Structure formats: C-alpha cells, structure tokens
C-alpha cells in the first residue's frame, strides 16, 4: 500500500518525526513525503525510513520539497537508493544520507557536510518567519537561495499552501 505524508507541520517530537521500519521479513514500498515542515526533534533525525534487512530496495521512497531541521536516514537501503530532493535543511547536517540519491537540496551556508548530488546548494533562504510559532517558511520575494532551486523535472503540482508549482520558470525548493 502506498504511504503518503503531505502538508504537515511536525515539531518538538521526542524522537524522529517519522520512523518507519517493517516487521521482520516484510518490506516497505512507495513512500512519498512531500510539502511538510519537520521542525526540531529532541534527539534524532527528522525522518528514518528502513527496510527490514540489509539489501533492501528503497528506490520507491521519495522525500521531496520539505523543510527539515535534521537529516534523513535510510536504513538497509543498499539494494535501491532513497530519493531525496528539493528539501531545505534548516540546521547543519554533519553527514549526508547514506544510500540516497540527492539533488537540488538546500543546506545552511555553513553546513559541515558537502553532500553529493546535482543542484545541491549551501545558502540561507529568506523566509517569512522561521522562528515564529507557528513557523512560516514561505519564501520572501527577495530570496535568492531556494527560489527557482527545486528539481526542474520532478516536482509536485502544488506547494504546501496549495499554490500551483512552479510559480516562475523553475520550482522553488522546500514546501
């Protein structure tokens, strides 16, 4: 059964916001996690997706167009890589996601890790109110970091607010 997590705001969870591992011998297929805001957690990664044993195929796990404070971790994905693209990371990520194909992700300007993938950037998006409660990660018109920085071939038809994507020639990264 396809699993979809869309247009949510999750913050201050005691562990990862999404942590999914199948029962022994079973397998996950078709995860789509898009247009969400994953704020800080008490300890861990924003998202952990896993297969039940080494050699698992995670190629149908897609994490795209989100804002995340922490990294994404794909476990037992060495038989098919997790798809991770056009996300905006708000805090330093000390290491890149293992067994993932990354593209067009935005990392903080002083991020410690340099993650491989076409279109990845290190810069700080100009957003409306990232520190407010609730947060507002809508891009300001003056943004030169995430605006037009999404994947030009793979993007959802709408953003988190339900607006048509792309608004310009290229889609914006983030929700």
mmCIF file with all atom_site columns, C-alpha atoms in Angstrom:
data_model
loop_
_atom_site.group_PDB
_atom_site.id
_atom_site.type_symbol
_atom_site.label_atom_id
_atom_site.label_alt_id
_atom_site.label_comp_id
_atom_site.label_asym_id
_atom_site.label_entity_id
_atom_site.label_seq_id
_atom_site.pdbx_PDB_ins_code
_atom_site.Cartn_x
_atom_site.Cartn_y
_atom_site.Cartn_z
_atom_site.occupancy
_atom_site.B_iso_or_equiv
_atom_site.pdbx_formal_charge
_atom_site.auth_seq_id
_atom_site.auth_comp_id
_atom_site.auth_asym_id
_atom_site.auth_atom_id
_atom_site.pdbx_PDB_model_num
ATOM 1   C CA . UNK A 1 1   ? 0.000  0.000   0.000   1.00 0.00 ? 1   UNK A CA 1
ATOM 2   C CA . UNK A 1 2   ? 1.481  3.417   -0.909  1.00 0.00 ? 2   UNK A CA 1
ATOM 3   C CA . UNK A 1 3   ? 2.176  5.663   2.064   1.00 0.00 ? 3   UNK A CA 1
ATOM 4   C CA . UNK A 1 4   ? 1.944  9.417   1.752   1.00 0.00 ? 4   UNK A CA 1
ATOM 5   C CA . UNK A 1 5   ? 2.760  12.171  4.243   1.00 0.00 ? 5   UNK A CA 1
ATOM 6   C CA . UNK A 1 6   ? 1.860  15.616  2.877   1.00 0.00 ? 6   UNK A CA 1
ATOM 7   C CA . UNK A 1 7   ? 1.344  19.181  4.093   1.00 0.00 ? 7   UNK A CA 1
ATOM 8   C CA . UNK A 1 8   ? 2.050  18.625  7.806   1.00 0.00 ? 8   UNK A CA 1
ATOM 9   C CA . UNK A 1 9   ? 3.926  20.663  10.380  1.00 0.00 ? 9   UNK A CA 1
ATOM 10  C CA . UNK A 1 10  ? 5.671  18.469  12.962  1.00 0.00 ? 10  UNK A CA 1
ATOM 11  C CA . UNK A 1 11  ? 7.910  19.837  15.690  1.00 0.00 ? 11  UNK A CA 1
ATOM 12  C CA . UNK A 1 12  ? 9.430  19.030  19.085  1.00 0.00 ? 12  UNK A CA 1
ATOM 13  C CA . UNK A 1 13  ? 8.899  15.273  18.850  1.00 0.00 ? 13  UNK A CA 1
ATOM 14  C CA . UNK A 1 14  ? 10.913 13.286  21.416  1.00 0.00 ? 14  UNK A CA 1
ATOM 15  C CA . UNK A 1 15  ? 12.431 11.175  18.603  1.00 0.00 ? 15  UNK A CA 1
ATOM 16  C CA . UNK A 1 16  ? 12.313 11.299  14.790  1.00 0.00 ? 16  UNK A CA 1
ATOM 17  C CA . UNK A 1 17  ? 9.162  12.802  13.282  1.00 0.00 ? 17  UNK A CA 1
ATOM 18  C CA . UNK A 1 18  ? 8.749  9.778   11.022  1.00 0.00 ? 18  UNK A CA 1
ATOM 19  C CA . UNK A 1 19  ? 10.381 6.482   11.911  1.00 0.00 ? 19  UNK A CA 1
ATOM 20  C CA . UNK A 1 20  ? 9.217  3.545   9.832   1.00 0.00 ? 20  UNK A CA 1
ATOM 21  C CA . UNK A 1 21  ? 10.642 0.033   9.807   1.00 0.00 ? 21  UNK A CA 1
ATOM 22  C CA . UNK A 1 22  ? 8.688  -3.024  8.656   1.00 0.00 ? 22  UNK A CA 1
ATOM 23  C CA . UNK A 1 23  ? 8.280  -6.148  10.724  1.00 0.00 ? 23  UNK A CA 1
ATOM 24  C CA . UNK A 1 24  ? 10.884 -8.843  10.185  1.00 0.00 ? 24  UNK A CA 1
ATOM 25  C CA . UNK A 1 25  ? 10.595 -10.392 6.734   1.00 0.00 ? 25  UNK A CA 1
ATOM 26  C CA . UNK A 1 26  ? 8.238  -7.713  5.443   1.00 0.00 ? 26  UNK A CA 1
ATOM 27  C CA . UNK A 1 27  ? 9.168  -4.767  3.268   1.00 0.00 ? 27  UNK A CA 1
ATOM 28  C CA . UNK A 1 28  ? 8.052  -1.199  2.655   1.00 0.00 ? 28  UNK A CA 1
ATOM 29  C CA . UNK A 1 29  ? 7.209  0.156   -0.755  1.00 0.00 ? 29  UNK A CA 1
ATOM 30  C CA . UNK A 1 30  ? 6.221  3.517   -2.123  1.00 0.00 ? 30  UNK A CA 1
ATOM 31  C CA . UNK A 1 31  ? 6.677  6.226   0.479   1.00 0.00 ? 31  UNK A CA 1
ATOM 32  C CA . UNK A 1 32  ? 6.022  9.810   -0.645  1.00 0.00 ? 32  UNK A CA 1
ATOM 33  C CA . UNK A 1 33  ? 6.895  12.501  1.889   1.00 0.00 ? 33  UNK A CA 1
ATOM 34  C CA . UNK A 1 34  ? 6.407  15.986  0.422   1.00 0.00 ? 34  UNK A CA 1
ATOM 35  C CA . UNK A 1 35  ? 5.428  19.572  1.256   1.00 0.00 ? 35  UNK A CA 1
ATOM 36  C CA . UNK A 1 36  ? 5.960  19.205  5.027   1.00 0.00 ? 36  UNK A CA 1
ATOM 37  C CA . UNK A 1 37  ? 7.769  21.153  7.722   1.00 0.00 ? 37  UNK A CA 1
ATOM 38  C CA . UNK A 1 38  ? 9.751  18.990  10.128  1.00 0.00 ? 38  UNK A CA 1
ATOM 39  C CA . UNK A 1 39  ? 10.952 21.178  12.996  1.00 0.00 ? 39  UNK A CA 1
ATOM 40  C CA . UNK A 1 40  ? 13.373 20.279  15.738  1.00 0.00 ? 40  UNK A CA 1
ATOM 41  C CA . UNK A 1 41  ? 13.361 16.916  17.480  1.00 0.00 ? 41  UNK A CA 1
ATOM 42  C CA . UNK A 1 42  ? 14.663 16.196  20.975  1.00 0.00 ? 42  UNK A CA 1
ATOM 43  C CA . UNK A 1 43  ? 17.419 13.911  19.743  1.00 0.00 ? 43  UNK A CA 1
ATOM 44  C CA . UNK A 1 44  ? 17.289 12.426  16.320  1.00 0.00 ? 44  UNK A CA 1
ATOM 45  C CA . UNK A 1 45  ? 16.902 12.538  12.556  1.00 0.00 ? 45  UNK A CA 1
ATOM 46  C CA . UNK A 1 46  ? 13.842 14.201  11.028  1.00 0.00 ? 46  UNK A CA 1
ATOM 47  C CA . UNK A 1 47  ? 12.957 11.043  9.083   1.00 0.00 ? 47  UNK A CA 1
ATOM 48  C CA . UNK A 1 48  ? 14.082 7.401   9.300   1.00 0.00 ? 48  UNK A CA 1
ATOM 49  C CA . UNK A 1 49  ? 12.835 5.013   6.611   1.00 0.00 ? 49  UNK A CA 1
ATOM 50  C CA . UNK A 1 50  ? 14.001 1.425   6.632   1.00 0.00 ? 50  UNK A CA 1
ATOM 51  C CA . UNK A 1 51  ? 13.682 -1.986  5.125   1.00 0.00 ? 51  UNK A CA 1
ATOM 52  C CA . UNK A 1 52  ? 13.820 -5.000  7.456   1.00 0.00 ? 52  UNK A CA 1
ATOM 53  C CA . UNK A 1 53  ? 17.226 -6.395  6.401   1.00 0.00 ? 53  UNK A CA 1
ATOM 54  C CA . UNK A 1 54  ? 20.394 -5.441  4.520   1.00 0.00 ? 54  UNK A CA 1
ATOM 55  C CA . UNK A 1 55  ? 19.993 -5.323  0.740   1.00 0.00 ? 55  UNK A CA 1
ATOM 56  C CA . UNK A 1 56  ? 16.569 -3.683  0.906   1.00 0.00 ? 56  UNK A CA 1
ATOM 57  C CA . UNK A 1 57  ? 15.255 -1.622  -2.004  1.00 0.00 ? 57  UNK A CA 1
ATOM 58  C CA . UNK A 1 58  ? 14.342 1.951   -1.032  1.00 0.00 ? 58  UNK A CA 1
ATOM 59  C CA . UNK A 1 59  ? 14.172 3.356   -4.565  1.00 0.00 ? 59  UNK A CA 1
ATOM 60  C CA . UNK A 1 60  ? 10.412 3.981   -4.197  1.00 0.00 ? 60  UNK A CA 1
ATOM 61  C CA . UNK A 1 61  ? 10.969 6.088   -1.041  1.00 0.00 ? 61  UNK A CA 1
ATOM 62  C CA . UNK A 1 62  ? 10.720 9.727   -2.107  1.00 0.00 ? 62  UNK A CA 1
ATOM 63  C CA . UNK A 1 63  ? 11.382 12.613  0.300   1.00 0.00 ? 63  UNK A CA 1
ATOM 64  C CA . UNK A 1 64  ? 10.956 15.890  -1.581  1.00 0.00 ? 64  UNK A CA 1
ATOM 65  C CA . UNK A 1 65  ? 10.061 19.550  -1.141  1.00 0.00 ? 65  UNK A CA 1
ATOM 66  C CA . UNK A 1 66  ? 10.130 19.623  2.673   1.00 0.00 ? 66  UNK A CA 1
ATOM 67  C CA . UNK A 1 67  ? 11.738 21.848  5.296   1.00 0.00 ? 67  UNK A CA 1
ATOM 68  C CA . UNK A 1 68  ? 13.703 19.777  7.816   1.00 0.00 ? 68  UNK A CA 1
ATOM 69  C CA . UNK A 1 69  ? 15.774 20.609  10.866  1.00 0.00 ? 69  UNK A CA 1
ATOM 70  C CA . UNK A 1 70  ? 17.540 17.242  10.900  1.00 0.00 ? 70  UNK A CA 1
ATOM 71  C CA . UNK A 1 71  ? 18.861 14.702  8.416   1.00 0.00 ? 71  UNK A CA 1
ATOM 72  C CA . UNK A 1 72  ? 17.074 11.837  6.665   1.00 0.00 ? 72  UNK A CA 1
ATOM 73  C CA . UNK A 1 73  ? 18.298 8.317   7.323   1.00 0.00 ? 73  UNK A CA 1
ATOM 74  C CA . UNK A 1 74  ? 17.604 5.381   5.018   1.00 0.00 ? 74  UNK A CA 1
ATOM 75  C CA . UNK A 1 75  ? 18.403 2.072   6.741   1.00 0.00 ? 75  UNK A CA 1
ATOM 76  C CA . UNK A 1 76  ? 19.041 -1.170  4.830   1.00 0.00 ? 76  UNK A CA 1
ATOM 77  C CA . UNK A 1 77  ? 18.632 0.698   1.546   1.00 0.00 ? 77  UNK A CA 1
ATOM 78  C CA . UNK A 1 78  ? 21.710 -0.713  -0.171  1.00 0.00 ? 78  UNK A CA 1
ATOM 79  C CA . UNK A 1 79  ? 19.622 -2.615  -2.758  1.00 0.00 ? 79  UNK A CA 1
ATOM 80  C CA . UNK A 1 80  ? 17.955 0.555   -4.083  1.00 0.00 ? 80  UNK A CA 1
ATOM 81  C CA . UNK A 1 81  ? 18.618 4.123   -3.032  1.00 0.00 ? 81  UNK A CA 1
ATOM 82  C CA . UNK A 1 82  ? 16.275 6.539   -1.254  1.00 0.00 ? 82  UNK A CA 1
ATOM 83  C CA . UNK A 1 83  ? 15.264 9.553   -3.418  1.00 0.00 ? 83  UNK A CA 1
ATOM 84  C CA . UNK A 1 84  ? 15.970 12.816  -1.566  1.00 0.00 ? 84  UNK A CA 1
ATOM 85  C CA . UNK A 1 85  ? 15.498 16.071  -3.476  1.00 0.00 ? 85  UNK A CA 1
ATOM 86  C CA . UNK A 1 86  ? 14.490 19.751  -3.313  1.00 0.00 ? 86  UNK A CA 1
ATOM 87  C CA . UNK A 1 87  ? 14.372 19.824  0.502   1.00 0.00 ? 87  UNK A CA 1
ATOM 88  C CA . UNK A 1 88  ? 15.517 22.736  2.654   1.00 0.00 ? 88  UNK A CA 1
ATOM 89  C CA . UNK A 1 89  ? 17.567 21.811  5.713   1.00 0.00 ? 89  UNK A CA 1
ATOM 90  C CA . UNK A 1 90  ? 17.477 24.484  8.426   1.00 0.00 ? 90  UNK A CA 1
ATOM 91  C CA . UNK A 1 91  ? 20.292 23.181  10.653  1.00 0.00 ? 91  UNK A CA 1
ATOM 92  C CA . UNK A 1 92  ? 23.774 21.861  9.977   1.00 0.00 ? 92  UNK A CA 1
ATOM 93  C CA . UNK A 1 93  ? 23.840 18.257  8.817   1.00 0.00 ? 93  UNK A CA 1
ATOM 94  C CA . UNK A 1 94  ? 27.070 16.621  9.954   1.00 0.00 ? 94  UNK A CA 1
ATOM 95  C CA . UNK A 1 95  ? 26.832 13.781  7.437   1.00 0.00 ? 95  UNK A CA 1
ATOM 96  C CA . UNK A 1 96  ? 24.909 13.120  4.248   1.00 0.00 ? 96  UNK A CA 1
ATOM 97  C CA . UNK A 1 97  ? 22.164 10.494  3.953   1.00 0.00 ? 97  UNK A CA 1
ATOM 98  C CA . UNK A 1 98  ? 23.643 7.075   3.259   1.00 0.00 ? 98  UNK A CA 1
ATOM 99  C CA . UNK A 1 99  ? 22.281 5.080   0.333   1.00 0.00 ? 99  UNK A CA 1
ATOM 100 C CA . UNK A 1 100 ? 20.415 8.014   -1.139  1.00 0.00 ? 100 UNK A CA 1
ATOM 101 C CA . UNK A 1 101 ? 20.305 9.850   -4.442  1.00 0.00 ? 101 UNK A CA 1
ATOM 102 C CA . UNK A 1 102 ? 20.291 13.556  -3.628  1.00 0.00 ? 102 UNK A CA 1
ATOM 103 C CA . UNK A 1 103 ? 19.594 16.522  -5.867  1.00 0.00 ? 103 UNK A CA 1
ATOM 104 C CA . UNK A 1 104 ? 18.595 20.173  -5.514  1.00 0.00 ? 104 UNK A CA 1
ATOM 105 C CA . UNK A 1 105 ? 18.660 20.137  -1.684  1.00 0.00 ? 105 UNK A CA 1
ATOM 106 C CA . UNK A 1 106 ? 19.397 23.357  0.192   1.00 0.00 ? 106 UNK A CA 1
ATOM 107 C CA . UNK A 1 107 ? 21.787 23.153  3.158   1.00 0.00 ? 107 UNK A CA 1
ATOM 108 C CA . UNK A 1 108 ? 22.725 26.003  5.528   1.00 0.00 ? 108 UNK A CA 1
ATOM 109 C CA . UNK A 1 109 ? 25.515 28.217  4.197   1.00 0.00 ? 109 UNK A CA 1
ATOM 110 C CA . UNK A 1 110 ? 27.990 26.910  6.781   1.00 0.00 ? 110 UNK A CA 1
ATOM 111 C CA . UNK A 1 111 ? 26.884 23.281  6.681   1.00 0.00 ? 111 UNK A CA 1
ATOM 112 C CA . UNK A 1 112 ? 29.710 20.947  7.767   1.00 0.00 ? 112 UNK A CA 1
ATOM 113 C CA . UNK A 1 113 ? 28.992 18.205  5.216   1.00 0.00 ? 113 UNK A CA 1
ATOM 114 C CA . UNK A 1 114 ? 29.090 18.592  1.450   1.00 0.00 ? 114 UNK A CA 1
ATOM 115 C CA . UNK A 1 115 ? 26.509 16.201  0.050   1.00 0.00 ? 115 UNK A CA 1
ATOM 116 C CA . UNK A 1 116 ? 26.921 14.881  -3.481  1.00 0.00 ? 116 UNK A CA 1
ATOM 117 C CA . UNK A 1 117 ? 24.168 15.461  -5.983  1.00 0.00 ? 117 UNK A CA 1
ATOM 118 C CA . UNK A 1 118 ? 23.355 17.774  -8.835  1.00 0.00 ? 118 UNK A CA 1
ATOM 119 C CA . UNK A 1 119 ? 21.946 21.144  -7.875  1.00 0.00 ? 119 UNK A CA 1
ATOM 120 C CA . UNK A 1 120 ? 22.641 20.897  -4.118  1.00 0.00 ? 120 UNK A CA 1
ATOM 121 C CA . UNK A 1 121 ? 23.388 24.314  -2.601  1.00 0.00 ? 121 UNK A CA 1
ATOM 122 C CA . UNK A 1 122 ? 24.721 25.813  0.599   1.00 0.00 ? 122 UNK A CA 1
ATOM 123 C CA . UNK A 1 123 ? 22.892 29.070  1.343   1.00 0.00 ? 123 UNK A CA 1
ATOM 124 C CA . UNK A 1 124 ? 20.292 30.513  3.736   1.00 0.00 ? 124 UNK A CA 1
ATOM 125 C CA . UNK A 1 125 ? 16.786 31.037  2.313   1.00 0.00 ? 125 UNK A CA 1
ATOM 126 C CA . UNK A 1 126 ? 14.998 34.302  3.136   1.00 0.00 ? 126 UNK A CA 1
ATOM 127 C CA . UNK A 1 127 ? 11.721 33.199  4.745   1.00 0.00 ? 127 UNK A CA 1
ATOM 128 C CA . UNK A 1 128 ? 8.770  34.990  6.346   1.00 0.00 ? 128 UNK A CA 1
ATOM 129 C CA . UNK A 1 129 ? 9.021  33.874  9.999   1.00 0.00 ? 129 UNK A CA 1
ATOM 130 C CA . UNK A 1 130 ? 11.119 30.754  10.628  1.00 0.00 ? 130 UNK A CA 1
ATOM 131 C CA . UNK A 1 131 ? 11.385 31.425  14.398  1.00 0.00 ? 131 UNK A CA 1
ATOM 132 C CA . UNK A 1 132 ? 7.700  32.225  14.979  1.00 0.00 ? 132 UNK A CA 1
ATOM 133 C CA . UNK A 1 133 ? 5.107  29.907  16.483  1.00 0.00 ? 133 UNK A CA 1
ATOM 134 C CA . UNK A 1 134 ? 3.811  28.528  14.235  1.00 0.00 ? 134 UNK A CA 1
ATOM 135 C CA . UNK A 1 135 ? 6.753  28.740  11.859  1.00 0.00 ? 135 UNK A CA 1
ATOM 136 C CA . UNK A 1 136 ? 6.317  30.254  8.420   1.00 0.00 ? 136 UNK A CA 1
ATOM 137 C CA . UNK A 1 137 ? 8.852  29.056  5.864   1.00 0.00 ? 137 UNK A CA 1
ATOM 138 C CA . UNK A 1 138 ? 7.225  30.800  2.883   1.00 0.00 ? 138 UNK A CA 1
ATOM 139 C CA . UNK A 1 139 ? 9.958  32.371  0.786   1.00 0.00 ? 139 UNK A CA 1
ATOM 140 C CA . UNK A 1 140 ? 10.241 36.138  0.743   1.00 0.00 ? 140 UNK A CA 1
ATOM 141 C CA . UNK A 1 141 ? 10.177 37.772  -2.713  1.00 0.00 ? 141 UNK A CA 1
ATOM 142 C CA . UNK A 1 142 ? 13.818 38.778  -2.116  1.00 0.00 ? 142 UNK A CA 1
ATOM 143 C CA . UNK A 1 143 ? 15.030 35.188  -1.621  1.00 0.00 ? 143 UNK A CA 1
ATOM 144 C CA . UNK A 1 144 ? 17.940 34.210  -3.883  1.00 0.00 ? 144 UNK A CA 1
ATOM 145 C CA . UNK A 1 145 ? 18.665 30.823  -2.309  1.00 0.00 ? 145 UNK A CA 1
ATOM 146 C CA . UNK A 1 146 ? 15.686 28.441  -2.629  1.00 0.00 ? 146 UNK A CA 1
ATOM 147 C CA . UNK A 1 147 ? 13.603 30.362  -5.169  1.00 0.00 ? 147 UNK A CA 1
ATOM 148 C CA . UNK A 1 148 ? 13.846 28.537  -8.505  1.00 0.00 ? 148 UNK A CA 1
ATOM 149 C CA . UNK A 1 149 ? 16.250 25.999  -6.948  1.00 0.00 ? 149 UNK A CA 1
ATOM 150 C CA . UNK A 1 150 ? 13.974 22.914  -6.991  1.00 0.00 ? 150 UNK A CA 1
ATOM 151 C CA . UNK A 1 151 ? 14.261 19.952  -9.327  1.00 0.00 ? 151 UNK A CA 1
ATOM 152 C CA . UNK A 1 152 ? 13.195 21.156  -12.793 1.00 0.00 ? 152 UNK A CA 1
ATOM 153 C CA . UNK A 1 153 ? 11.917 17.689  -13.819 1.00 0.00 ? 153 UNK A CA 1
ATOM 154 C CA . UNK A 1 154 ? 10.362 16.260  -10.644 1.00 0.00 ? 154 UNK A CA 1
ATOM 155 C CA . UNK A 1 155 ? 8.046  18.397  -8.533  1.00 0.00 ? 155 UNK A CA 1
ATOM 156 C CA . UNK A 1 156 ? 4.536  18.233  -7.048  1.00 0.00 ? 156 UNK A CA 1
ATOM 157 C CA . UNK A 1 157 ? 1.818  20.193  -8.846  1.00 0.00 ? 157 UNK A CA 1
ATOM 158 C CA . UNK A 1 158 ? 1.163  22.353  -5.776  1.00 0.00 ? 158 UNK A CA 1
ATOM 159 C CA . UNK A 1 159 ? 3.131  23.619  -2.804  1.00 0.00 ? 159 UNK A CA 1
ATOM 160 C CA . UNK A 1 160 ? 2.217  23.295  0.885   1.00 0.00 ? 160 UNK A CA 1
ATOM 161 C CA . UNK A 1 161 ? -0.199 26.253  0.625   1.00 0.00 ? 161 UNK A CA 1
ATOM 162 C CA . UNK A 1 162 ? -1.946 24.682  -2.376  1.00 0.00 ? 162 UNK A CA 1
ATOM 163 C CA . UNK A 1 163 ? -0.465 27.144  -4.874  1.00 0.00 ? 163 UNK A CA 1
ATOM 164 C CA . UNK A 1 164 ? 0.440  25.924  -8.359  1.00 0.00 ? 164 UNK A CA 1
ATOM 165 C CA . UNK A 1 165 ? 4.089  24.863  -8.717  1.00 0.00 ? 165 UNK A CA 1
ATOM 166 C CA . UNK A 1 166 ? 6.199  26.270  -10.322 1.00 0.00 ? 166 UNK A CA 1
ATOM 167 C CA . UNK A 1 167 ? 5.305  29.952  -9.916  1.00 0.00 ? 167 UNK A CA 1
ATOM 168 C CA . UNK A 1 168 ? 8.197  31.015  -12.173 1.00 0.00 ? 168 UNK A CA 1
ATOM 169 C CA . UNK A 1 169 ? 10.298 29.211  -14.742 1.00 0.00 ? 169 UNK A CA 1
ATOM 170 C CA . UNK A 1 170 ? 11.620 26.694  -12.183 1.00 0.00 ? 170 UNK A CA 1
ATOM 171 C CA . UNK A 1 171 ? 10.105 25.289  -8.978  1.00 0.00 ? 171 UNK A CA 1
ATOM 172 C CA . UNK A 1 172 ? 11.225 26.604  -5.600  1.00 0.00 ? 172 UNK A CA 1
ATOM 173 C CA . UNK A 1 173 ? 12.922 24.164  -3.192  1.00 0.00 ? 173 UNK A CA 1
ATOM 174 C CA . UNK A 1 174 ? 11.034 23.454  0.045   1.00 0.00 ? 174 UNK A CA 1
ATOM 175 C CA . UNK A 1 175 ? 7.345  23.076  0.759   1.00 0.00 ? 175 UNK A CA 1
#
